Tab-separated table of C-alpha atoms in Angstrom:
chain	number	residue	atom	x	y	z
A	1	MET	CA	116.007	61.355	126.876
A	2	ALA	CA	114.824	63.484	129.658
A	3	ALA	CA	112.471	61.005	131.179
A	4	GLY	CA	115.391	58.979	132.362
A	5	ASN	CA	117.845	56.698	130.616
A	6	ASN	CA	116.252	53.640	132.078
A	7	LEU	CA	113.187	54.047	129.831
A	8	THR	CA	112.636	51.824	126.840
A	9	PRO	CA	112.061	53.629	123.512
A	10	THR	CA	108.373	52.731	123.620
A	11	ALA	CA	108.006	54.084	127.116
A	12	TYR	CA	109.891	57.199	126.119
A	13	ILE	CA	107.615	57.858	123.187
A	14	GLN	CA	104.493	57.121	125.182
A	15	HIS	CA	105.687	59.396	127.929
A	16	HIS	CA	106.175	62.165	125.425
A	17	LEU	CA	102.761	61.718	123.897
A	18	GLN	CA	100.887	61.791	127.195
A	19	ASN	CA	99.262	65.013	128.306
A	20	LEU	CA	99.413	66.396	131.786
A	21	THR	CA	95.887	65.526	132.846
A	22	PHE	CA	93.805	66.731	135.714
A	23	GLY	CA	90.384	65.194	136.106
A	24	TYR	CA	87.797	63.174	137.965
A	25	HIS	CA	88.950	59.622	138.460
A	26	PRO	CA	86.261	57.119	139.472
A	27	ASP	CA	88.462	55.828	142.302
A	28	HIS	CA	90.510	58.844	143.402
A	29	GLY	CA	88.164	61.763	142.727
A	30	TRP	CA	89.579	65.025	141.350
A	31	ALA	CA	93.320	64.525	140.979
A	32	MET	CA	96.247	64.569	138.613
A	33	ALA	CA	96.504	61.470	136.450
A	34	HIS	CA	99.615	59.487	137.328
A	35	SER	CA	99.625	57.366	134.213
A	36	ALA	CA	98.147	57.090	130.762
A	37	GLU	CA	95.711	54.444	132.051
A	38	GLU	CA	94.479	56.714	134.820
A	39	ALA	CA	94.045	59.518	132.332
A	40	ALA	CA	92.057	57.233	130.079
A	41	GLU	CA	89.882	56.115	132.973
A	42	MET	CA	88.964	59.699	133.738
A	43	GLY	CA	87.022	59.791	130.469
A	44	PHE	CA	85.451	63.080	129.535
A	45	TRP	CA	85.816	64.779	132.900
A	46	ALA	CA	89.449	65.606	132.573
A	47	ILE	CA	91.392	68.505	131.304
A	48	HIS	CA	94.808	68.641	129.685
A	49	LEU	CA	96.594	71.294	131.688
A	50	ASP	CA	99.599	71.520	129.364
A	51	THR	CA	97.445	71.966	126.259
A	52	MET	CA	95.291	74.569	127.932
A	53	ALA	CA	98.197	76.491	129.418
A	54	TRP	CA	100.238	76.582	126.228
A	55	SER	CA	97.350	77.411	123.931
A	56	ILE	CA	95.971	80.137	126.178
A	57	GLY	CA	99.448	81.469	126.838
A	58	LEU	CA	100.228	81.624	123.124
A	59	GLY	CA	96.833	83.129	122.340
A	60	VAL	CA	97.401	85.805	124.949
A	61	LEU	CA	100.863	86.420	123.541
A	62	PHE	CA	99.391	86.846	120.064
A	63	LEU	CA	96.638	89.183	121.234
A	64	TRP	CA	98.960	91.171	123.486
A	65	LEU	CA	101.411	91.678	120.635
A	66	PHE	CA	98.755	92.680	118.146
A	67	ARG	CA	96.880	94.827	120.641
A	68	LYS	CA	100.101	96.645	121.432
A	69	ALA	CA	100.640	97.362	117.754
A	70	ALA	CA	96.989	98.279	117.235
A	71	LYS	CA	97.010	100.782	120.096
A	72	ALA	CA	100.150	102.442	118.782
A	73	ALA	CA	99.023	102.297	115.163
A	74	THR	CA	99.528	105.564	113.382
A	75	THR	CA	98.850	106.632	109.850
A	76	GLY	CA	102.481	107.658	109.429
A	77	VAL	CA	105.294	105.463	108.218
A	78	PRO	CA	104.948	102.139	110.087
A	79	HIS	CA	107.934	100.695	111.898
A	80	GLY	CA	108.902	97.331	113.312
A	81	LEU	CA	106.047	95.643	115.086
A	82	GLN	CA	103.371	97.764	113.463
A	83	ASN	CA	104.797	96.902	110.079
A	84	PHE	CA	104.629	93.208	110.849
A	85	VAL	CA	101.120	93.386	112.282
A	86	GLU	CA	99.877	95.388	109.321
A	87	MET	CA	101.429	92.902	106.963
A	88	MET	CA	99.625	90.034	108.692
A	89	VAL	CA	96.354	91.921	108.799
A	90	GLU	CA	96.565	92.818	105.130
A	91	PHE	CA	97.502	89.279	104.165
A	92	VAL	CA	94.504	87.881	106.042
A	93	ASP	CA	92.244	90.621	104.785
A	94	ASN	CA	93.200	89.891	101.181
A	95	SER	CA	92.672	86.175	101.648
A	96	VAL	CA	89.237	86.831	103.109
A	97	LYS	CA	88.287	89.295	100.395
A	98	GLU	CA	89.301	86.886	97.655
A	99	THR	CA	87.191	84.059	98.999
A	100	PHE	CA	84.394	85.502	101.078
A	101	HIS	CA	82.144	87.808	99.119
A	102	GLY	CA	79.531	88.555	101.745
A	103	LYS	CA	79.794	91.200	104.399
A	104	SER	CA	80.792	90.125	107.860
A	105	ARG	CA	82.581	91.904	110.657
A	106	LEU	CA	83.488	88.624	112.269
A	107	ILE	CA	85.140	86.634	109.579
A	108	ALA	CA	88.336	88.618	109.026
A	109	PRO	CA	89.321	88.859	112.711
A	110	LEU	CA	88.314	85.219	113.072
A	111	SER	CA	90.670	84.268	110.271
A	112	LEU	CA	93.471	86.361	111.734
A	113	THR	CA	93.034	84.722	115.111
A	114	ILE	CA	92.967	81.248	113.591
A	115	PHE	CA	96.047	81.824	111.495
A	116	CYS	CA	98.208	83.456	114.148
A	117	TRP	CA	97.104	81.269	117.000
A	118	ILE	CA	97.533	77.999	115.142
A	119	PHE	CA	100.814	79.209	113.732
A	120	LEU	CA	102.151	79.967	117.206
A	121	MET	CA	100.898	76.667	118.610
A	122	ASN	CA	102.434	74.758	115.700
A	123	LEU	CA	105.637	76.682	116.138
A	124	MET	CA	106.119	75.101	119.558
A	125	ASP	CA	106.978	71.997	117.580
A	126	LEU	CA	110.316	73.580	116.703
A	127	VAL	CA	111.359	73.763	120.348
A	128	PRO	CA	113.541	70.728	120.985
A	129	VAL	CA	111.221	67.972	122.182
A	130	ASP	CA	112.973	67.317	125.473
A	131	LEU	CA	113.677	70.869	126.549
A	132	LEU	CA	110.391	72.001	128.028
A	133	PRO	CA	109.282	68.589	129.330
A	134	MET	CA	112.603	68.378	131.158
A	135	LEU	CA	112.038	71.773	132.717
A	136	ALA	CA	108.540	70.727	133.692
A	137	GLN	CA	109.928	67.566	135.245
A	138	LYS	CA	112.421	69.522	137.328
A	139	ILE	CA	109.666	71.839	138.526
A	140	GLY	CA	107.409	68.858	139.177
A	141	VAL	CA	110.110	67.186	141.261
A	142	MET	CA	110.472	70.372	143.304
A	143	PHE	CA	106.797	70.008	144.207
A	144	GLY	CA	107.386	66.447	145.199
A	145	ALA	CA	106.007	64.669	142.167
A	146	ASP	CA	107.417	61.435	140.793
A	147	PRO	CA	109.447	62.480	137.691
A	148	ALA	CA	108.075	59.575	135.697
A	149	HIS	CA	104.560	60.842	136.250
A	150	VAL	CA	105.142	64.401	135.117
A	151	TYR	CA	103.799	64.390	131.615
A	152	PHE	CA	104.221	67.433	129.507
A	153	LYS	CA	103.201	67.945	125.905
A	154	VAL	CA	104.236	71.301	124.562
A	155	VAL	CA	102.488	71.511	121.195
A	156	PRO	CA	98.752	72.093	121.761
A	157	THR	CA	97.862	71.224	118.175
A	158	THR	CA	99.123	67.679	118.686
A	159	ASP	CA	96.217	67.298	121.094
A	160	VAL	CA	93.077	66.384	119.187
A	161	ASN	CA	91.009	68.224	121.787
A	162	ALA	CA	92.580	71.532	120.809
A	163	THR	CA	92.007	71.120	117.089
A	164	LEU	CA	88.506	69.738	117.558
A	165	GLY	CA	87.680	72.579	119.934
A	166	MET	CA	88.470	75.055	117.196
A	167	SER	CA	86.917	73.127	114.343
A	168	LEU	CA	83.696	72.584	116.293
A	169	SER	CA	83.526	76.335	116.949
A	170	VAL	CA	83.921	76.846	113.225
A	171	PHE	CA	81.243	74.211	112.671
A	172	ALA	CA	78.873	76.126	114.946
A	173	LEU	CA	79.597	79.247	112.932
A	174	ILE	CA	78.885	77.371	109.691
A	175	ILE	CA	75.453	76.385	110.989
A	176	ILE	CA	74.731	79.867	112.358
A	177	TYR	CA	75.737	81.492	109.080
A	178	SER	CA	73.718	78.997	107.034
A	179	ILE	CA	70.583	79.606	109.049
A	180	ARG	CA	71.059	83.333	109.133
A	181	HIS	CA	71.567	83.655	105.376
A	182	LYS	CA	69.217	80.993	104.066
A	183	GLY	CA	66.700	80.714	106.850
A	184	LEU	CA	65.950	77.554	108.756
A	185	SER	CA	63.863	76.210	105.901
A	186	GLY	CA	66.566	77.054	103.418
A	187	PHE	CA	69.141	75.229	105.516
A	188	ILE	CA	66.918	72.157	105.858
A	189	GLY	CA	66.151	72.347	102.159
A	190	GLU	CA	69.839	72.382	101.404
A	191	LEU	CA	70.290	69.269	103.506
A	192	THR	CA	67.418	67.374	101.950
A	193	LEU	CA	66.861	68.538	98.361
A	194	HIS	CA	70.403	68.129	97.063
A	195	PRO	CA	72.197	66.587	95.307
A	196	PHE	CA	69.341	64.441	93.947
A	197	SER	CA	66.121	66.134	93.005
A	198	SER	CA	63.148	65.240	90.890
A	199	SER	CA	60.170	67.079	89.513
A	200	ASN	CA	58.000	64.139	90.510
A	201	LYS	CA	56.720	64.868	94.030
A	202	LEU	CA	56.526	61.250	95.121
A	203	PHE	CA	59.944	60.461	93.803
A	204	GLN	CA	61.288	63.542	95.553
A	205	VAL	CA	59.970	62.319	98.892
A	206	ILE	CA	61.828	59.049	98.417
A	207	LEU	CA	65.009	60.946	97.599
A	208	ILE	CA	64.895	63.120	100.712
A	209	PRO	CA	66.409	60.566	103.161
A	210	ILE	CA	69.183	59.714	100.706
A	211	ASN	CA	70.000	63.374	100.241
A	212	PHE	CA	69.853	63.956	103.960
A	213	ILE	CA	72.344	61.200	104.728
A	214	LEU	CA	74.732	62.415	102.047
A	215	GLU	CA	74.525	66.050	103.037
A	216	VAL	CA	74.854	65.397	106.758
A	217	VAL	CA	77.985	63.378	106.104
A	218	THR	CA	79.320	66.223	103.975
A	219	LEU	CA	78.495	68.709	106.681
A	220	LEU	CA	80.001	66.669	109.501
A	221	ALA	CA	83.064	65.894	107.434
A	222	LYS	CA	83.963	69.575	107.489
A	223	PRO	CA	84.811	69.992	111.188
A	224	VAL	CA	86.203	66.476	111.466
A	225	SER	CA	88.533	66.855	108.507
A	226	LEU	CA	89.503	70.349	109.616
A	227	ALA	CA	90.481	69.113	113.070
A	228	LEU	CA	92.076	65.839	112.046
A	229	ARG	CA	94.128	67.327	109.230
A	230	LEU	CA	95.824	69.749	111.577
A	231	PHE	CA	96.095	67.229	114.378
A	232	GLY	CA	97.453	64.507	112.110
A	233	ASN	CA	100.088	66.696	110.529
A	234	MET	CA	101.342	68.074	113.798
A	235	TYR	CA	101.146	64.738	115.606
A	236	ALA	CA	103.159	63.037	112.897
A	237	GLY	CA	105.692	65.830	112.890
A	238	GLU	CA	106.017	65.676	116.645
A	239	LEU	CA	106.424	61.917	116.517
A	240	ILE	CA	109.246	62.216	114.022
A	241	PHE	CA	110.937	64.810	116.229
A	242	ILE	CA	110.695	62.367	119.127
A	243	LEU	CA	112.095	59.536	117.016
A	244	ILE	CA	114.953	61.735	115.853
A	245	ALA	CA	115.634	62.707	119.458
A	246	MET	CA	116.293	59.045	120.311
A	247	ILE	CA	119.154	58.358	117.920
A	248	GLY	CA	121.910	60.069	119.864
A	249	LEU	CA	124.412	62.520	118.479
A	250	TRP	CA	123.331	62.115	114.852
A	251	GLN	CA	120.028	63.712	115.723
A	252	LEU	CA	121.530	67.167	115.263
A	253	PRO	CA	121.698	67.367	111.440
A	254	LEU	CA	118.544	65.305	111.133
A	255	HIS	CA	116.729	67.447	113.622
A	256	PHE	CA	117.848	70.562	111.823
A	257	SER	CA	116.690	69.406	108.403
A	258	TRP	CA	113.353	68.149	109.719
A	259	ALA	CA	112.861	71.415	111.624
A	260	VAL	CA	113.521	73.433	108.481
A	261	PHE	CA	111.019	71.341	106.592
A	262	HIS	CA	108.639	71.646	109.483
A	263	ILE	CA	108.635	75.433	109.227
A	264	LEU	CA	106.807	74.931	105.951
A	265	ILE	CA	104.307	72.515	107.488
A	266	VAL	CA	103.712	74.785	110.457
A	267	THR	CA	102.856	77.736	108.260
A	268	LEU	CA	101.009	75.715	105.690
A	269	GLN	CA	98.741	73.987	108.199
A	270	ALA	CA	97.852	77.290	109.853
A	271	PHE	CA	97.110	78.740	106.435
A	272	ILE	CA	95.036	75.741	105.360
A	273	PHE	CA	92.965	75.858	108.526
A	274	MET	CA	92.304	79.548	107.976
A	275	MET	CA	91.504	79.220	104.263
A	276	LEU	CA	89.167	76.273	104.781
A	277	THR	CA	87.350	78.148	107.518
A	278	ILE	CA	86.814	81.051	105.151
A	279	VAL	CA	85.738	78.733	102.348
A	280	TYR	CA	83.286	76.837	104.549
A	281	LEU	CA	81.784	80.057	105.856
A	282	SER	CA	81.493	81.547	102.402
A	283	MET	CA	79.807	78.332	101.239
A	284	ALA	CA	77.422	78.680	104.156
A	285	THR	CA	76.418	82.181	103.095
A	286	GLU	CA	76.145	81.618	99.365
A	287	GLU	CA	73.505	79.805	97.387
A	288	HIS	CA	74.590	76.832	95.344
B	1	MET	CA	94.136	61.059	122.534
B	2	ASN	CA	91.281	61.180	124.998
B	3	LEU	CA	88.434	63.479	124.178
B	4	ASN	CA	87.680	65.426	127.295
B	5	LEU	CA	86.941	68.803	128.825
B	6	THR	CA	89.965	70.276	127.097
B	7	LEU	CA	87.849	70.411	123.968
B	8	ILE	CA	85.329	72.702	125.618
B	9	GLY	CA	88.071	74.726	127.253
B	10	GLN	CA	89.703	75.190	123.862
B	11	ALA	CA	86.445	76.216	122.264
B	12	ILE	CA	85.840	78.801	124.984
B	13	ALA	CA	89.390	80.133	124.736
B	14	PHE	CA	89.030	80.289	120.978
B	15	ALA	CA	85.776	82.220	121.223
B	16	VAL	CA	87.273	84.673	123.709
B	17	PHE	CA	90.334	85.237	121.532
B	18	VAL	CA	88.244	85.795	118.436
B	19	TRP	CA	86.019	88.214	120.326
B	20	PHE	CA	89.013	90.130	121.626
B	21	CYS	CA	90.609	90.229	118.192
B	22	MET	CA	87.387	91.436	116.617
B	23	LYS	CA	86.837	94.075	119.255
B	24	TYR	CA	90.277	95.439	120.058
B	25	VAL	CA	92.790	94.368	117.431
B	26	TRP	CA	91.174	94.369	114.022
B	27	PRO	CA	89.378	97.737	113.961
B	28	PRO	CA	92.290	100.002	114.997
B	29	VAL	CA	94.740	98.318	112.639
B	30	MET	CA	92.246	98.402	109.792
B	31	GLN	CA	91.441	102.023	110.505
B	32	ALA	CA	95.090	102.977	110.518
B	33	LEU	CA	95.560	101.126	107.233
B	34	GLN	CA	92.612	102.804	105.590
B	35	GLU	CA	93.598	106.227	106.840
B	36	ARG	CA	97.097	105.775	105.569
B	37	GLN	CA	95.709	104.614	102.247
B	38	LYS	CA	93.622	107.755	102.057
B	39	LYS	CA	96.570	109.906	103.033
B	40	ILE	CA	98.747	108.368	100.368
B	41	ALA	CA	96.011	108.756	97.784
B	42	ASP	CA	95.602	112.402	98.777
B	43	GLY	CA	99.345	112.919	98.602
B	44	LEU	CA	99.557	111.406	95.138
B	45	ASP	CA	96.622	113.513	94.097
B	46	ALA	CA	98.270	116.659	95.384
B	47	ALA	CA	101.522	115.734	93.670
B	48	SER	CA	99.847	115.262	90.306
B	49	ARG	CA	97.938	118.506	90.815
B	50	ALA	CA	101.162	120.317	91.629
B	51	THR	CA	102.801	118.877	88.516
B	52	ARG	CA	99.913	120.100	86.458
B	53	ASP	CA	100.124	123.512	88.083
B	54	LEU	CA	103.826	123.644	87.388
B	55	GLU	CA	103.256	122.748	83.769
B	56	LEU	CA	100.615	125.426	83.525
B	57	ALA	CA	102.891	128.016	85.099
B	58	GLN	CA	105.734	127.046	82.806
B	59	GLU	CA	103.475	127.364	79.832
B	60	GLN	CA	102.335	130.731	81.033
B	61	ALA	CA	105.893	131.883	81.589
B	62	ASN	CA	106.833	130.760	78.098
B	63	GLU	CA	103.838	132.586	76.700
B	64	THR	CA	104.789	135.757	78.534
B	65	LEU	CA	108.369	135.472	77.386
B	66	ARG	CA	107.272	134.995	73.805
B	67	GLU	CA	104.934	137.966	74.007
B	68	SER	CA	107.552	140.240	75.480
B	69	LYS	CA	110.050	139.168	72.850
B	70	GLU	CA	107.530	139.988	70.182
B	71	GLN	CA	106.842	143.309	71.784
B	72	ALA	CA	110.516	144.107	71.995
B	73	ALA	CA	110.960	143.249	68.321
B	74	GLU	CA	108.025	145.442	67.443
B	75	ILE	CA	109.362	148.325	69.450
B	76	LEU	CA	112.759	147.926	67.833
B	77	GLU	CA	111.199	147.906	64.409
B	78	GLN	CA	109.174	150.953	65.219
B	79	ALA	CA	112.267	152.746	66.445
B	80	HIS	CA	114.066	151.850	63.232
B	81	LYS	CA	111.205	153.089	61.184
B	82	ARG	CA	110.988	156.272	63.213
B	83	SER	CA	114.691	156.972	62.905
B	84	ASN	CA	114.574	156.372	59.171
B	85	GLN	CA	111.648	158.695	58.966
B	86	MET	CA	113.461	161.332	60.967
B	87	ILE	CA	116.520	161.047	58.767
B	88	GLU	CA	114.341	161.305	55.728
B	89	GLU	CA	112.605	164.320	57.141
B	90	ALA	CA	115.840	166.017	58.052
B	91	ARG	CA	117.184	165.353	54.600
B	92	GLU	CA	114.032	166.770	53.009
B	93	ASN	CA	114.201	169.826	55.245
B	94	ALA	CA	117.812	170.401	54.387
B	95	ARG	CA	117.033	170.103	50.716
B	96	LEU	CA	114.161	172.541	50.966
B	97	GLU	CA	116.267	174.951	53.006
B	98	GLY	CA	119.050	174.745	50.471
B	99	GLU	CA	116.684	175.355	47.621
B	100	ARG	CA	115.180	178.294	49.451
B	101	MET	CA	118.595	179.742	50.124
B	102	ILE	CA	119.602	179.238	46.497
B	103	THR	CA	116.419	180.938	45.359
B	104	ALA	CA	116.976	183.785	47.747
B	105	ALA	CA	120.572	184.172	46.592
B	106	ARG	CA	119.504	184.005	43.016
B	107	SER	CA	116.854	186.691	43.434
B	108	GLU	CA	119.390	188.851	45.283
B	109	ILE	CA	121.797	188.403	42.469
B	110	GLU	CA	119.037	189.274	40.052
B	111	GLN	CA	118.253	192.379	42.002
B	112	GLU	CA	121.898	193.282	42.156
B	113	ILE	CA	122.140	192.808	38.427
B	114	ASN	CA	119.072	194.881	37.821
B	115	ARG	CA	120.351	197.614	40.044
B	116	ALA	CA	123.680	197.509	38.359
B	117	LYS	CA	121.953	197.644	34.989
B	118	GLU	CA	119.848	200.536	36.156
B	119	GLU	CA	122.865	202.386	37.365
B	120	LEU	CA	124.776	201.558	34.273
B	121	ARG	CA	121.870	202.670	32.162
B	122	SER	CA	121.519	205.967	33.955
B	123	GLN	CA	125.242	206.497	33.721
B	124	VAL	CA	125.277	205.568	30.096
B	125	SER	CA	122.431	207.859	29.360
B	126	ARG	CA	124.174	210.614	31.228
B	127	LEU	CA	127.406	209.866	29.433
B	128	ALA	CA	125.618	209.718	26.129
B	129	VAL	CA	123.997	212.996	26.817
B	130	GLU	CA	127.266	214.479	27.940
B	131	GLY	CA	128.981	213.045	24.901
B	132	ALA	CA	126.350	214.316	22.618
B	133	GLU	CA	126.575	217.728	24.287
B	134	ARG	CA	130.255	217.744	23.814
B	135	ILE	CA	129.916	216.612	20.264
B	136	LEU	CA	127.303	219.009	19.447
B	137	GLU	CA	128.704	221.659	21.685
B	138	SER	CA	125.464	223.046	21.490
B	139	SER	CA	123.068	222.878	24.185
B	140	ILE	CA	120.602	220.407	23.731
B	141	ASP	CA	117.536	221.159	25.391
B	142	GLU	CA	117.565	218.611	27.977
B	143	ALA	CA	113.941	218.620	28.385
B	144	LYS	CA	113.453	218.354	24.690
B	145	HIS	CA	115.703	215.354	24.350
B	146	ARG	CA	114.920	213.620	27.535
B	147	GLU	CA	112.484	211.392	25.806
B	148	LEU	CA	115.033	210.412	23.276
B	149	VAL	CA	117.732	209.795	25.793
B	150	ASP	CA	115.442	207.713	27.931
B	151	LYS	CA	114.479	205.629	24.964
B	152	LEU	CA	118.177	205.165	24.281
B	153	ALA	CA	118.866	204.163	27.800
B	154	ALA	CA	116.041	201.642	27.810
B	155	GLU	CA	117.469	200.016	24.761
B	156	LEU	CA	120.771	199.402	26.508
């Protein structure tokens, strides 16, 4: 319990689940949020510094690693890093080829980025929950901050903003791909003429609003489910890590077993996010 | 759990990462992979071609070996035949030579016999004449009885 032994379990958990927020507070102007309430009062005009820093840092790490391998890539026998990078690239490429039958220069690198980035962000879950927040607290204290007000959430994917940011980008791509491949009229037709259709013109007109409501829900469900699935899984996992961290010495075997199980979840969620992105985009480019 | 600017920040970061990956990571790796694939395919191709070449060469070598063996056998047979022929010829020659020599010897003997006969005959005739002269003690006109004596001698 890094936040101090005087904290109640509830306070401890809440402290762990609060992001380090910088934003525009109606009373104090642009400032760091000192509590969860202040962060909530900031509304939309706030940014989670920990989420941003970790996600960008991990993304840069991923790209730096892969760029390094890509620059040194030779056609000879691959070694070490190149081997690993090629394995990942081939794995993603095969997944894309199996599902996406159109031609797109974007979709394979997009999938690779999604998979590796989400995987790395999820992987932060395996770092003991108190380790990095404690470090952050020490650094915060050095800068004169109240240790109780230094919030630090390490796993970006347990922040719904991070997952929604990605899934909304994917959503934008879905719409762009739909319009590009089917035309604007085709896209509108898809939203309004399915799943119910009739040869009777009048009847068809009546069916259009029903179809539209159904299809819009289907469409909107894609980014929402994509984001919330990842967020929910990681949030729950993180919460269990925090709960395990509170039970004292016996946390060690429990933590170990949950971490081992979590390796599966970490990989699986990254894979699911990638596969669903490919599936959604291939659905956007193909006729029913 | 607050929705805020982080969402937009994440979306921007995501877009930048995807762009970077698409521009600088994916193409070189993919290119290296494809080139290696091509190289391996070429290598396998070359290997199978080499195997085929080897097979062909082996076949050719076997063919050559077989041919030369055949040739050698033929030559050997020819030599045998030739030697047999030569032996046969030599034998024939020897036979002919022997026959010729026998004939020559025979004719010489014949001649010798004839000469001896001739001599004997002339001696006999002379002896007969001498004997007759002695018996008759009278001179026999040699000229007169020559014909008779000759006839006698020829009958011997």
